CSV table of C-alpha atoms in Angstrom, one decimal:
chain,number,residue,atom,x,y,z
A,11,UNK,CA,-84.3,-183.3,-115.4
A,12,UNK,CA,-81.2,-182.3,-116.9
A,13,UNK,CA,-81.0,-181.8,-120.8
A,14,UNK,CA,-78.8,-183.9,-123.0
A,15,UNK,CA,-75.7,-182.4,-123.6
A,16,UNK,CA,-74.9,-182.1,-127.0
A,17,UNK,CA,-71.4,-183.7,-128.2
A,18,UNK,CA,-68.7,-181.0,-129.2
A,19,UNK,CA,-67.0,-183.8,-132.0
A,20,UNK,CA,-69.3,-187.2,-133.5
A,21,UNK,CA,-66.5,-189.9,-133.5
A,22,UNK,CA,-67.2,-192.3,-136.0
A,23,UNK,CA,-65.5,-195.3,-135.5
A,24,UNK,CA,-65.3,-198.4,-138.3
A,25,UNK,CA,-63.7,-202.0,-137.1
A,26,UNK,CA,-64.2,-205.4,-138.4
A,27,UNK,CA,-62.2,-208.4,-137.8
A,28,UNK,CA,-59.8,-208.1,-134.9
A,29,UNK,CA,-61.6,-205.4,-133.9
A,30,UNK,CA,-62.5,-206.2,-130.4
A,31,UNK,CA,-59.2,-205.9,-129.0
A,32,UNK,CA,-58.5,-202.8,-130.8
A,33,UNK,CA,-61.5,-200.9,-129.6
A,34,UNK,CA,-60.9,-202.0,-126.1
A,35,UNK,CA,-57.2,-200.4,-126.0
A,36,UNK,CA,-59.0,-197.1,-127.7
A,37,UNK,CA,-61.6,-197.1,-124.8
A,38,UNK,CA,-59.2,-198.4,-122.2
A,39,UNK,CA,-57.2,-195.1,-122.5
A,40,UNK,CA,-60.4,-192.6,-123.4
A,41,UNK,CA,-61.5,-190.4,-120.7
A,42,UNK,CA,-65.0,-190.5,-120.0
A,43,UNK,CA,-65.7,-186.7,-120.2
A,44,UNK,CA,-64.0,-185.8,-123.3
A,45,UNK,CA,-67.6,-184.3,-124.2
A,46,UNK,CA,-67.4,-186.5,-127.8
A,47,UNK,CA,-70.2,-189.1,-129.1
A,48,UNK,CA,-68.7,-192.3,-130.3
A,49,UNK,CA,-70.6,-194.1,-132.6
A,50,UNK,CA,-69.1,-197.5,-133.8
A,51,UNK,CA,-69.9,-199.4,-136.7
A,52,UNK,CA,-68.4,-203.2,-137.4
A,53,UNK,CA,-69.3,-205.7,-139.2
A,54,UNK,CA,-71.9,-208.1,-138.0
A,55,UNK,CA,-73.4,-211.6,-138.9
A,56,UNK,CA,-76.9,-211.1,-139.3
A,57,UNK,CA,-77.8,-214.0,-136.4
A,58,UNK,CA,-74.6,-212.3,-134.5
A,59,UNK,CA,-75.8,-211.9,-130.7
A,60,UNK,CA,-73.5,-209.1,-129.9
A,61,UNK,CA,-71.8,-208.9,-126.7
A,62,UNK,CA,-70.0,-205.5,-127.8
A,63,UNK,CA,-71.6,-203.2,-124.6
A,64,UNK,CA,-70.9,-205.6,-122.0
A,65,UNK,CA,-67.6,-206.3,-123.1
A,66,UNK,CA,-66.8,-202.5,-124.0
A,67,UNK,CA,-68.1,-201.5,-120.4
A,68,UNK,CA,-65.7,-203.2,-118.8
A,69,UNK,CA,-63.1,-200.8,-120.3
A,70,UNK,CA,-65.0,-197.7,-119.6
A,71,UNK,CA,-68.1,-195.8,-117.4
A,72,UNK,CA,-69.4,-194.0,-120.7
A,73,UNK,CA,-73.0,-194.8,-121.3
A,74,UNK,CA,-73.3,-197.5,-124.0
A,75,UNK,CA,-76.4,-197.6,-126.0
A,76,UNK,CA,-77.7,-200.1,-129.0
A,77,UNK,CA,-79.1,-197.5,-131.7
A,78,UNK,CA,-82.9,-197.3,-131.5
A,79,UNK,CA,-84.2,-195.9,-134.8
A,80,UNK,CA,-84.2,-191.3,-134.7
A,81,UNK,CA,-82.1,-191.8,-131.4
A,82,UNK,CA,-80.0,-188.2,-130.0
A,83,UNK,CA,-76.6,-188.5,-129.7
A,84,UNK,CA,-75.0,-187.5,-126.5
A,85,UNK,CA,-71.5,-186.2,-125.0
A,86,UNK,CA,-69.6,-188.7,-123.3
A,87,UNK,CA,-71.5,-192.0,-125.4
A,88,UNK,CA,-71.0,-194.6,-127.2
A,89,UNK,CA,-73.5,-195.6,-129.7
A,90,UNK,CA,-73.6,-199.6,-131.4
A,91,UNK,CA,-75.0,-200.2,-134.4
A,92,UNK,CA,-77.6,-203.5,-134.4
A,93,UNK,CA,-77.3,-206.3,-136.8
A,94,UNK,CA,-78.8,-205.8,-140.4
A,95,UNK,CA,-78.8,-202.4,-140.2
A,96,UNK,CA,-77.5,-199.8,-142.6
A,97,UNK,CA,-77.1,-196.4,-140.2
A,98,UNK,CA,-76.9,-192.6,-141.2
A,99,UNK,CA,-77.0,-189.5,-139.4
A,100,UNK,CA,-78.7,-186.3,-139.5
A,101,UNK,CA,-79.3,-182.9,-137.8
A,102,UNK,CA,-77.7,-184.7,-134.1
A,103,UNK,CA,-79.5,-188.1,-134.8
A,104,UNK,CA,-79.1,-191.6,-135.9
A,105,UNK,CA,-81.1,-193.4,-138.2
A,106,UNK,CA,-81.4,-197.1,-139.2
A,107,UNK,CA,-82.9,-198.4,-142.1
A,108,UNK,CA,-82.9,-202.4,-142.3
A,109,UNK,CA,-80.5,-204.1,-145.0
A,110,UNK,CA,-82.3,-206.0,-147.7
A,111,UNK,CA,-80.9,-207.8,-150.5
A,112,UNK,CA,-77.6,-209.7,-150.7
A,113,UNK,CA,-75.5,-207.2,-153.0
A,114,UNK,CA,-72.6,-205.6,-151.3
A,115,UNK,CA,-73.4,-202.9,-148.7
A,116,UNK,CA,-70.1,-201.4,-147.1
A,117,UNK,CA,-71.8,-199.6,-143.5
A,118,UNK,CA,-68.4,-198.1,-142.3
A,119,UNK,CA,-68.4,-196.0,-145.9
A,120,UNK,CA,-71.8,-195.3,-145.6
A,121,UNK,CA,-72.1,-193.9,-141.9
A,122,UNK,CA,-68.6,-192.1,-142.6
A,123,UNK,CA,-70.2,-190.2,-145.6
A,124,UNK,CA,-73.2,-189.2,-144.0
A,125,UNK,CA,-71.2,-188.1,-140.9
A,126,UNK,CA,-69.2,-185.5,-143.3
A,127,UNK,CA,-72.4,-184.2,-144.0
A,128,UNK,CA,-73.7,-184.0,-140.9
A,129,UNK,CA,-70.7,-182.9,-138.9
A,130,UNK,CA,-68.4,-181.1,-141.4
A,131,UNK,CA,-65.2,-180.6,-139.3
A,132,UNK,CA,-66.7,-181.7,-136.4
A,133,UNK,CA,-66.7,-184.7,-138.0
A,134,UNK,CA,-63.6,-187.3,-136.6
A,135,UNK,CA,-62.9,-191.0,-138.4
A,136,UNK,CA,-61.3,-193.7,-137.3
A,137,UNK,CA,-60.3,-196.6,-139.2
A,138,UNK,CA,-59.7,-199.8,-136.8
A,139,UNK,CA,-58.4,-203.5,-137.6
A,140,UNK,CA,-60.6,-205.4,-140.2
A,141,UNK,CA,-60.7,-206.9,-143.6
A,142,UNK,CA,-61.5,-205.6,-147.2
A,143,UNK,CA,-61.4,-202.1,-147.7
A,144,UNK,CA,-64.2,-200.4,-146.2
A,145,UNK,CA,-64.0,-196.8,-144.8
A,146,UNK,CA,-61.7,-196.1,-147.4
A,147,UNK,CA,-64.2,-193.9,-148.9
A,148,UNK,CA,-66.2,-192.7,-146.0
A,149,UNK,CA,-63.0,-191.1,-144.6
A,150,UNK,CA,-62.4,-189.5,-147.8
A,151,UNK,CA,-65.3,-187.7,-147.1
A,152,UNK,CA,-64.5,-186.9,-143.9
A,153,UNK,CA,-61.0,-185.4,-144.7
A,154,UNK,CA,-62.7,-183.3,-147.6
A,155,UNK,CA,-65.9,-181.7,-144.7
A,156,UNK,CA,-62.6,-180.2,-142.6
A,157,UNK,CA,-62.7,-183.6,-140.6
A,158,UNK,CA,-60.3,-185.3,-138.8
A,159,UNK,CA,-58.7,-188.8,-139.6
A,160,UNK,CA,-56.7,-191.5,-137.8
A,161,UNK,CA,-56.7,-194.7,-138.6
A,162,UNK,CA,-54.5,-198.1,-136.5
A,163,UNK,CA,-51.3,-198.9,-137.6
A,164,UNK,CA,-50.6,-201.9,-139.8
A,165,UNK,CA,-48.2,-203.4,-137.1
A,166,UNK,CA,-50.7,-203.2,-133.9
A,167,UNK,CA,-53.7,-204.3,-136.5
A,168,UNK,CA,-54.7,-208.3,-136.2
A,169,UNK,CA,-56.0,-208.0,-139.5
A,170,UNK,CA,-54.7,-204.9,-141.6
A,171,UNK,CA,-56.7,-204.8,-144.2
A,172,UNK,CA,-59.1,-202.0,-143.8
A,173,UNK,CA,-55.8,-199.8,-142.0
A,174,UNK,CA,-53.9,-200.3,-144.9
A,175,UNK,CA,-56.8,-199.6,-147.6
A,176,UNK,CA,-57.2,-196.0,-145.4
A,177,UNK,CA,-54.3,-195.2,-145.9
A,178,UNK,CA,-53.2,-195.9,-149.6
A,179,UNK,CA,-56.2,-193.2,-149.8
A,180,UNK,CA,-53.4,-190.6,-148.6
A,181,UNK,CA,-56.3,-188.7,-146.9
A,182,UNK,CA,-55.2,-190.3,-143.0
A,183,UNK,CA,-54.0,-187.6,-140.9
A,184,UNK,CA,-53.0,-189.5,-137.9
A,185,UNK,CA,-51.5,-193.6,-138.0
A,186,UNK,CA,-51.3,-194.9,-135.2
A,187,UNK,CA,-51.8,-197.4,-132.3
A,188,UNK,CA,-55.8,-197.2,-130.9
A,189,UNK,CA,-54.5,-196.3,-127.4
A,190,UNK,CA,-52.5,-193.6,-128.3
A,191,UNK,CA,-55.6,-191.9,-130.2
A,192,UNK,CA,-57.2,-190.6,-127.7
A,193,UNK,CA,-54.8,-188.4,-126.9
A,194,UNK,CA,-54.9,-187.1,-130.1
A,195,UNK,CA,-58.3,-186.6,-129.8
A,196,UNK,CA,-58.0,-184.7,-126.5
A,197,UNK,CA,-55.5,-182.7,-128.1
A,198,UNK,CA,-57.4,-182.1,-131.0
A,199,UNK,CA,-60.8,-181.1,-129.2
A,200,UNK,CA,-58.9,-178.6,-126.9
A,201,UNK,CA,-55.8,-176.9,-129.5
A,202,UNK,CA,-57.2,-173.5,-130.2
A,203,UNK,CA,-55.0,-173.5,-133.2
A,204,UNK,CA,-56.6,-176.8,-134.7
A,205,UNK,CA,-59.8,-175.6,-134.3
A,206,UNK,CA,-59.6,-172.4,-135.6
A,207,UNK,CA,-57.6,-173.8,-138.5
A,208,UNK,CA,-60.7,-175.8,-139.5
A,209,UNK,CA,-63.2,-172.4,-139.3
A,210,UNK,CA,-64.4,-171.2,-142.5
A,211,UNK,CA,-63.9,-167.5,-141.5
A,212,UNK,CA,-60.5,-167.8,-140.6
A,213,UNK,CA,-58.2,-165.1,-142.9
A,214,UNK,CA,-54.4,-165.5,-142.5
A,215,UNK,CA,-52.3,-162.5,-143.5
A,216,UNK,CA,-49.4,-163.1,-144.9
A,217,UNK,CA,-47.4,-161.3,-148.1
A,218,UNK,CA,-47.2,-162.3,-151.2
A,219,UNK,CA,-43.7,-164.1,-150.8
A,220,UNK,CA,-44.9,-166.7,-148.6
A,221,UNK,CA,-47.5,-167.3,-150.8
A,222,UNK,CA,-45.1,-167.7,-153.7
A,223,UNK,CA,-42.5,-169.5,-151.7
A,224,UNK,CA,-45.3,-172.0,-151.0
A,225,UNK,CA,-46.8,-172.7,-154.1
A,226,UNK,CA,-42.9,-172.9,-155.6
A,227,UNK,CA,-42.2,-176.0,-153.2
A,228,UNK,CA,-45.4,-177.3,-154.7
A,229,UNK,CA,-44.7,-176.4,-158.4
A,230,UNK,CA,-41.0,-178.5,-157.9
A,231,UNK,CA,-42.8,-181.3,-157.0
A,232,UNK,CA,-46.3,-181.8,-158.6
A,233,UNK,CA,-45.4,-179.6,-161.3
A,234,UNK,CA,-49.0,-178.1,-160.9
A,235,UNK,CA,-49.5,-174.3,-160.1
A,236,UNK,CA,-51.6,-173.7,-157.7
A,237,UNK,CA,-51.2,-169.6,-157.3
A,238,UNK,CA,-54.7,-168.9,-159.5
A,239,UNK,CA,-56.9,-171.0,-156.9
A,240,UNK,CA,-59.4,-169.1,-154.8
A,241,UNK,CA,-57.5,-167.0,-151.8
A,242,UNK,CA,-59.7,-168.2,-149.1
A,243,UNK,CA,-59.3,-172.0,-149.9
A,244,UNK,CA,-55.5,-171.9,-150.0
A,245,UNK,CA,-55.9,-170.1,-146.6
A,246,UNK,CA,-58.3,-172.4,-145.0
A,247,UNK,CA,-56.2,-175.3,-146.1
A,248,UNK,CA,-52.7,-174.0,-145.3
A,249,UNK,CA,-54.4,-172.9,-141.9
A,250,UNK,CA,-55.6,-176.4,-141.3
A,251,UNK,CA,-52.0,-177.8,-141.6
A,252,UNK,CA,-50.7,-175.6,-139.0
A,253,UNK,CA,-53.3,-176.4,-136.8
A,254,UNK,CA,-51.8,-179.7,-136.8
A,255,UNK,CA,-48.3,-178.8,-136.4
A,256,UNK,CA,-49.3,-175.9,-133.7
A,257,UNK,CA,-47.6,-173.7,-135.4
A,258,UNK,CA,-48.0,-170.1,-135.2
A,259,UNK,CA,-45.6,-168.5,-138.2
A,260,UNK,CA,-45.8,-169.2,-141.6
A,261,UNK,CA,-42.2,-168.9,-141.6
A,262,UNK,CA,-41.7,-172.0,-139.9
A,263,UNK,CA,-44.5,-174.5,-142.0
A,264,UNK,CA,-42.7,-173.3,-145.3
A,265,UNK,CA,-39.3,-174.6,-143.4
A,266,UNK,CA,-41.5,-177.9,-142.8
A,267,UNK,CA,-42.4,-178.0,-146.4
A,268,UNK,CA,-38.9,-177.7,-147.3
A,269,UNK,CA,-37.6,-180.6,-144.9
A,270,UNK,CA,-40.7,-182.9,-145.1
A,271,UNK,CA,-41.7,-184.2,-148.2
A,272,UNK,CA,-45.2,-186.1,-146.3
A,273,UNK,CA,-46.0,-182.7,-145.3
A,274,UNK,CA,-45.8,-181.2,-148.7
A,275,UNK,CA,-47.4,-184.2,-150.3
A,276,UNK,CA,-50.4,-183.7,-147.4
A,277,UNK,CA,-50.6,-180.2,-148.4
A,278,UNK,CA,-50.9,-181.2,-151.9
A,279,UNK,CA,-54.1,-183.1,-151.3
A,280,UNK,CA,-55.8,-180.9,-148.7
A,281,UNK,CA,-55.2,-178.1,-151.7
A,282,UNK,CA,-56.5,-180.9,-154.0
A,283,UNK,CA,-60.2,-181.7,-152.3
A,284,UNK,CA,-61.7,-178.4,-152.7
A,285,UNK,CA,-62.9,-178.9,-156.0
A,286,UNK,CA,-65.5,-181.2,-154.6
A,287,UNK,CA,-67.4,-179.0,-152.8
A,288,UNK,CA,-69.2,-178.2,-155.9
A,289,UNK,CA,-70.4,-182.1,-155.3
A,290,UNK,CA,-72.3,-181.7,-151.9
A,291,UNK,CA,-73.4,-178.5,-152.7
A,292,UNK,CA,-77.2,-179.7,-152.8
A,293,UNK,CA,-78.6,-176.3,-153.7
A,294,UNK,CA,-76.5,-176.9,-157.2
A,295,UNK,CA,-78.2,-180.3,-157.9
A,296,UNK,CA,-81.3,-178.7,-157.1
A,297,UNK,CA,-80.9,-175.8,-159.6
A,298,UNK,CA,-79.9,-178.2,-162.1
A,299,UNK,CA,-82.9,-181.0,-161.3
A,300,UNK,CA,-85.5,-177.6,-161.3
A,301,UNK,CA,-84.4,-175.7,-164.4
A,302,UNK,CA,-81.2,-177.4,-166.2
A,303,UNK,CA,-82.5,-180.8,-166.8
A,304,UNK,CA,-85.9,-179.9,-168.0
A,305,UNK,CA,-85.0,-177.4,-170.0
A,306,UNK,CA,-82.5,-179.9,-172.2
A,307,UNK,CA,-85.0,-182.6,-172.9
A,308,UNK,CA,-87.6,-179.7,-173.8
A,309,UNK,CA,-85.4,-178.2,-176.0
A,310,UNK,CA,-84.0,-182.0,-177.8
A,311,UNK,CA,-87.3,-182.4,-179.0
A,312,UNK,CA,-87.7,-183.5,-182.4
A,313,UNK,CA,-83.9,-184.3,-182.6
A,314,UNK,CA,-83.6,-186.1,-179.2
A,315,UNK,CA,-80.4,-185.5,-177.2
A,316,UNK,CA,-77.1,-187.2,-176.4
A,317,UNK,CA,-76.0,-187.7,-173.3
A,318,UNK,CA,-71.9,-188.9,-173.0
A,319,UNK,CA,-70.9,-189.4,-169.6
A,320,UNK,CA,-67.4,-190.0,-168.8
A,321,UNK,CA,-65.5,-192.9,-167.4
């Protein structure tokens, strides 16, 4: 028996109303041996009987497969979440934990986040037709892990409410229609230059000029200096946008900047994101749960403590 092959990108996918149609043009034009997952999360009535698989396999010959609880994710997949369940993912699996409660649960943001953790820039969101704003924070995640982003256009969307919420967050690196996305995932998947762009390791040389040149365009325009940030996040960040513009010479991204101001505004909040690193950092929280924490309530006694937090 052969062993499961492990999937080179997880490709989350959130829809809700309209979304049917939407995920059958993706599908329609995605080739079966991209060597992906696809893992799709909607929106579902709780008494919903889904139809999604049969309906999806006429569209494609990937495996389709309603999550079972701990389940391995495969290449060339596609993965349903049931009805009443809330789904995350960890270390290649997916795990479902049954909704209680009638409080507002949003599952697209939820899966998305735990995806960014999970995949890092392996990690790929996509943001189809629906209603209300879900994803909107899940892909945030997903931009900020090195991930990729697309989301559907507003004018092929039947509802455009979840499109349009994606990408007011600014954090969308791709709009467009759900057949032409594949391609862009193909693309993606294969572009040495967009994958090394996303490596941690990656060191661009460059001189000081271009660095200056750079942070001058960005100075003009957000009036916020960005030349005393960490080298190596400035790198990773600047290398990530010419991944997606397969370019090869710094030269020619600083003429980009220069003639595109969406380019130097995406720029500006891939530079932007770093800082909150420090937040998924879990050995931090640990340090401060182990000896932070204790130490200031042991240390408040007899005059308590105050604690202010921010809004």
């Amino acid at each position: 028996m052969n062993a499961h092959l492990a999937p080179s990108h997880i490709v989350g996918i959130g829809a809700s109303a309209g979304g049917l149609a939407s995920l059958e043009e993706f599908f329609k034009a995605m080739p079966t041996d991209s060597g992906m997952a696809f893992v799709l999360v909607q929106h579902l009535s709780p008494d919903f009987k889904s139809l999604m698989d049969d309906l999806l396999a006429r569209h494609t010959k990937m495996s389709i497969h309603r999550v079972a609880n701990g389940q391995e994710l495969e290449a060339n997949a596609i993965y349903l979440i049931p009805p009443r369940q809330v789904m995350t993912i960890a270390d290649g699996r997916l795990y479902l934990q049954e909704r209680v409660g009638q409080h507002l649960i949003l599952p697209i943001d939820i899966f998305f986040e735990s995806l960014a953790g999970a995949a890092n820039n392996k990690a790929i969101g996509i943001i189809l037709s629906g209603t209300g704003s879900d994803g909107s924070r899940g892909i945030q995640a997903i931009h900020e892990a090195g991930g990729l982003v697309l989301v559907q256009s507003l004018e092929s969307a039947q509802f455009d409410g979840m499109p349009r919420a994606a990408i007011n967050t600014g954090m969308c690196d791709y709009v467009t229609t759900p057949g032409e996305m594949p391609t862009i995932l193909i693309e993606y998947a294969q572009h040495p230059d967009v994958m090394q762009a996303a490596k941690p390791e990656l060191h661009i040389v460059w001189d000081e000029g271009e660095f200056a040149e750079i942070f001058a365009h960005l100075r003009r325009s957000y009036s916020l200096d960005f030349s005393k940030y960490k080298p190596s996040t400035v790198e990773r960040r600047i290398a990530r946008r010419l991944g997606f513009h397969h370019m090869q010479k710094l030269s020619e991204y600083i003429k980009l900047l220069a003639d595109d101001p969406q380019e130097l505004d995406s720029l500006y909040r891939d530079l932007l994101i770093g800082v909150t690193e420090f937040f998924r950092d879990s050995a931090v929280f640990a340090y401060l749960e182990r000896e932070v924490i204790p130490a200031l309530f042991r240390d408040a006694v007899p005059d308590g403590l105050r604690v202010w937090v921010a809004a």
